[in-house]
PDB file of C-alpha atoms in Angstrom:
ATOM      1  CA  MET A 179     109.653  61.899  90.287  1.00 49.00           C
ATOM      2  CA  THR A 180     111.930  59.226  91.656  1.00 68.00           C
ATOM      3  CA  ASN A 181     110.836  56.259  93.698  1.00 78.00           C
ATOM      4  CA  ARG A 182     111.772  56.659  97.339  1.00 82.00           C
ATOM      5  CA  THR A 183     111.970  54.234 100.226  1.00 88.00           C
ATOM      6  CA  TYR A 184     111.474  55.279 103.820  1.00 89.00           C
ATOM      7  CA  ARG A 185     112.373  53.762 107.143  1.00 95.00           C
ATOM      8  CA  LEU A 186     110.771  54.285 110.553  1.00 96.00           C
ATOM      9  CA  THR A 187     112.417  54.499 113.914  1.00 97.00           C
ATOM     10  CA  GLU A 188     110.796  54.971 117.297  1.00 98.00           C
ATOM     11  CA  ILE A 189     112.176  57.230 120.001  1.00 98.00           C
ATOM     12  CA  VAL A 190     111.020  58.909 123.214  1.00 98.00           C
ATOM     13  CA  GLY A 191     111.650  62.638 123.606  1.00 98.00           C
ATOM     14  CA  THR A 192     111.621  64.131 127.105  1.00 98.00           C
ATOM     15  CA  SER A 193     111.358  67.562 128.702  1.00 98.00           C
ATOM     16  CA  PRO A 194     110.574  69.027 132.119  1.00 97.00           C
ATOM     17  CA  GLU A 195     108.903  71.992 130.351  1.00 97.00           C
ATOM     18  CA  SER A 196     106.214  70.786 127.899  1.00 97.00           C
ATOM     19  CA  ILE A 197     104.997  68.189 125.435  1.00 98.00           C
ATOM     20  CA  GLU A 198     106.061  70.427 122.540  1.00 98.00           C
ATOM     21  CA  GLN A 199     109.563  70.742 123.970  1.00 98.00           C
ATOM     22  CA  ALA A 200     109.763  66.955 124.427  1.00 98.00           C
ATOM     23  CA  ILE A 201     108.915  66.549 120.720  1.00 98.00           C
ATOM     24  CA  SER A 202     111.513  69.141 119.711  1.00 98.00           C
ATOM     25  CA  ASN A 203     114.176  67.595 121.956  1.00 98.00           C
ATOM     26  CA  GLY A 204     113.570  64.139 120.481  1.00 98.00           C
ATOM     27  CA  ILE A 205     113.708  65.339 116.873  1.00 98.00           C
ATOM     28  CA  GLU A 206     116.775  67.490 117.497  1.00 98.00           C
ATOM     29  CA  ARG A 207     118.623  64.537 119.023  1.00 97.00           C
ATOM     30  CA  ALA A 208     117.548  62.116 116.273  1.00 97.00           C
ATOM     31  CA  SER A 209     118.775  64.558 113.612  1.00 97.00           C
ATOM     32  CA  LYS A 210     122.313  64.246 115.006  1.00 97.00           C
ATOM     33  CA  THR A 211     122.544  60.581 113.980  1.00 95.00           C
ATOM     34  CA  LEU A 212     119.932  60.159 111.220  1.00 95.00           C
ATOM     35  CA  ARG A 213     119.861  61.876 107.825  1.00 93.00           C
ATOM     36  CA  HIS A 214     116.923  62.869 105.624  1.00 93.00           C
ATOM     37  CA  LEU A 215     114.324  63.165 108.403  1.00 95.00           C
ATOM     38  CA  ASP A 216     110.981  63.916 106.746  1.00 93.00           C
ATOM     39  CA  TRP A 217     108.146  63.503 109.241  1.00 94.00           C
ATOM     40  CA  PHE A 218     107.104  62.440 112.716  1.00 97.00           C
ATOM     41  CA  GLU A 219     104.031  60.960 114.402  1.00 98.00           C
ATOM     42  CA  VAL A 220     103.259  61.258 118.111  1.00 98.00           C
ATOM     43  CA  THR A 221     102.314  57.778 119.321  1.00 98.00           C
ATOM     44  CA  GLN A 222     102.286  58.220 123.103  1.00 98.00           C
ATOM     45  CA  VAL A 223     102.164  60.992 125.664  1.00 98.00           C
ATOM     46  CA  ARG A 224     102.986  60.312 129.286  1.00 97.00           C
ATOM     47  CA  GLY A 225     104.705  61.981 132.171  1.00 97.00           C
ATOM     48  CA  GLN A 226     105.959  61.812 135.696  1.00 96.00           C
ATOM     49  CA  ILE A 227     103.989  63.280 138.609  1.00 97.00           C
ATOM     50  CA  GLN A 228     105.696  64.599 141.706  1.00 96.00           C
ATOM     51  CA  ASP A 229     104.084  66.409 144.652  1.00 97.00           C
ATOM     52  CA  GLY A 230     100.768  66.655 142.812  1.00 96.00           C
ATOM     53  CA  GLY A 231     102.191  68.302 139.676  1.00 95.00           C
ATOM     54  CA  VAL A 232     103.783  67.385 136.383  1.00 95.00           C
ATOM     55  CA  GLN A 233     107.496  66.817 136.861  1.00 97.00           C
ATOM     56  CA  HIS A 234     108.516  65.563 133.404  1.00 97.00           C
ATOM     57  CA  TYR A 235     106.942  64.905 129.992  1.00 98.00           C
ATOM     58  CA  GLN A 236     107.685  61.903 127.764  1.00 98.00           C
ATOM     59  CA  VAL A 237     106.499  61.691 124.160  1.00 98.00           C
ATOM     60  CA  GLY A 238     106.752  58.544 122.019  1.00 98.00           C
ATOM     61  CA  LEU A 239     107.556  59.411 118.407  1.00 98.00           C
ATOM     62  CA  LYS A 240     107.778  57.531 115.145  1.00 98.00           C
ATOM     63  CA  ILE A 241     110.239  59.304 112.874  1.00 98.00           C
ATOM     64  CA  GLY A 242     110.285  58.709 109.127  1.00 96.00           C
ATOM     65  CA  PHE A 243     113.424  59.226 107.081  1.00 95.00           C
ATOM     66  CA  ARG A 244     114.358  58.613 103.460  1.00 92.00           C
ATOM     67  CA  LEU A 245     116.902  55.935 102.660  1.00 91.00           C
ATOM     68  CA  GLU A 246     119.739  57.184 100.500  1.00 84.00           C
ATOM     69  CA  ASP A 247     119.715  56.360  96.797  1.00 75.00           C
ATOM     70  CA  ASP A 248     122.254  53.850  95.437  1.00 64.00           C
ATOM     71  CA  GLU A 249     123.618  56.313  92.881  1.00 57.00           C
TER      72      GLU A 249
END
């Protein structure tokens, strides 16, 4: 097994539909600019209230990705 090094980045995914969709939207967007995504951790959940109901969900995520080898 090779030694691997990982890096973390923090993002906020959003969705008007659900927390799960906010997570998916954030990961999908991050995967367009980062390679080797391996895991995520939900660090925050918050949202916007309008007229007594949930208008929008926001989810803070830490995303871990492998750094490329020097080979």
